[in-house]
Amino acid sequence: MALSACALALALTGCGNQSDSNSGDTQSNNASSAPSQSTGDSGQFANDNAKRSYALGMDIGNSLKDLPMDIDLDQLTQGVRDVVGGKDTKLSQKQLQQVMQGVVSDMQAAQQKQQDQESKANLQKGAKFLAENKKKDGVKTLDDGLQYKVVNKGDGPSPDANDSVTVNYTGTLIDGTVFDSSEKRGKPVTFPVNAVIPGWTEALQLMHAGGEYKLFIPPDLAYGERGAGSKIGPNETLIFDVKLISVDKNKGTGSDDSGSDSSSDAGQSGQ
């Protein structure tokens, strides 16, 4: 669902700005409809106003096509024409607000249903992956479900929860999709050990500077039901290749709050 509730309301009421509309299509627009292919021929328009009006229609259409509901294009365009033309509308402003509240409520319910289904599927896939992964050579499983494999032990100091570390990492989903990588950005990241997701905080304290681990983090030690951004869904199991470059003693946040996270690098962003 590409639209938030507010964006939905704006998209529908924003149609009043459209000065030229193609109302000949009486078919409903299903949320799963594929977008039409562009010819790229702007010469189809009589003037700039026609082209801009069509562009506005396309923009609104792109917003509406992913809604979890069918759009009756006849009624949508009739509403636009009535408002733009200053005609009597079929709904009063009070009725409009009531209907929109219902649309928003239905949309939120559909979003929640989709998230619940995705969350359940991710949990099942992650549990199956971890159950099979723990049987592989070199993979160690801790009591809380965190799994790791030592690629290179390293011989430097180990961090504790109050330290800061500098690492290079690549984070992937269990299907191999890369969602973040300091390696690709060409720059390591530095952060407090206790300011990242629990799986990272725990694993980092097992490592030594110069070491490299592969981490397999279950959702309850990562981002759980909320996920992270658009790349990490609810209850995703995450995999990280982590190289611990250096440890800066006693330069962390000073409190063992391993459940915290931020919106940027490493386990702070879901990495």
Short mmCIF file of N, CA and C in Angstrom, two decimals, residues 2 6 15 24 49 52 55 88 95 97 104 107 110 114 136 156 165 172 179 186 233 246 254 263:
data_model
loop_
_atom_site.label_atom_id
_atom_site.label_comp_id
_atom_site.label_asym_id
_atom_site.label_seq_id
_atom_site.Cartn_x
_atom_site.Cartn_y
_atom_site.Cartn_z
N ALA A 2 0.88 1.88 -1.15
CA ALA A 2 1.81 2.98 -1.34
C ALA A 2 1.35 4.24 -0.65
N CYS A 6 -3.41 9.90 5.04
CA CYS A 6 -3.43 11.32 4.67
C CYS A 6 -3.23 11.49 3.17
N CYS A 15 -8.15 15.99 -6.71
CA CYS A 15 -8.64 15.91 -8.08
C CYS A 15 -9.32 17.19 -8.50
N GLY A 24 -14.22 8.86 -20.38
CA GLY A 24 -14.85 7.84 -21.20
C GLY A 24 -14.71 6.44 -20.65
N ASN A 49 -1.69 22.84 -21.90
CA ASN A 49 -2.69 22.64 -20.86
C ASN A 49 -3.24 21.21 -20.88
N ARG A 52 -0.50 18.93 -19.46
CA ARG A 52 -0.38 19.05 -18.02
C ARG A 52 -1.57 18.42 -17.29
N ALA A 55 -1.03 14.79 -17.37
CA ALA A 55 0.04 14.44 -16.42
C ALA A 55 -0.49 14.40 -15.00
N ASP A 88 -23.83 21.12 -8.16
CA ASP A 88 -24.23 20.50 -6.90
C ASP A 88 -23.60 19.10 -6.83
N GLN A 95 -20.89 14.64 4.70
CA GLN A 95 -20.94 13.28 4.19
C GLN A 95 -19.60 12.88 3.57
N GLN A 97 -16.65 13.88 4.49
CA GLN A 97 -15.74 13.57 5.59
C GLN A 97 -16.03 12.19 6.18
N VAL A 104 -10.40 5.59 4.93
CA VAL A 104 -9.15 5.55 5.69
C VAL A 104 -9.15 4.36 6.65
N MET A 107 -8.67 1.18 4.76
CA MET A 107 -7.30 1.09 4.27
C MET A 107 -6.35 0.67 5.39
N ALA A 110 -6.78 -2.97 6.04
CA ALA A 110 -6.15 -3.77 4.99
C ALA A 110 -4.64 -3.78 5.15
N GLN A 114 -2.36 -7.08 5.85
CA GLN A 114 -1.21 -7.42 5.02
C GLN A 114 0.05 -7.57 5.87
N LYS A 136 24.73 -26.53 10.12
CA LYS A 136 25.88 -26.38 9.22
C LYS A 136 27.19 -26.29 10.01
N GLY A 156 42.77 -8.87 18.35
CA GLY A 156 42.73 -7.61 19.08
C GLY A 156 41.80 -7.70 20.29
N VAL A 165 32.80 0.94 18.58
CA VAL A 165 33.51 0.09 17.62
C VAL A 165 33.44 0.69 16.23
N THR A 172 22.02 -8.71 4.77
CA THR A 172 21.13 -9.30 3.77
C THR A 172 19.93 -9.96 4.44
N PHE A 179 20.30 -5.30 1.95
CA PHE A 179 19.54 -4.11 2.33
C PHE A 179 20.43 -2.97 2.80
N GLY A 186 31.95 2.04 0.72
CA GLY A 186 33.39 2.29 0.76
C GLY A 186 33.86 3.01 2.01
N GLY A 233 11.19 -6.15 6.34
CA GLY A 233 9.80 -6.35 6.70
C GLY A 233 9.63 -6.78 8.14
N SER A 246 38.15 -1.96 14.74
CA SER A 246 38.82 -1.46 15.94
C SER A 246 37.83 -1.26 17.08
N GLY A 254 27.61 4.73 27.58
CA GLY A 254 27.73 4.71 29.03
C GLY A 254 26.59 3.99 29.71
N SER A 263 18.41 5.66 12.95
CA SER A 263 17.99 5.49 11.56
C SER A 263 19.14 5.56 10.59
#
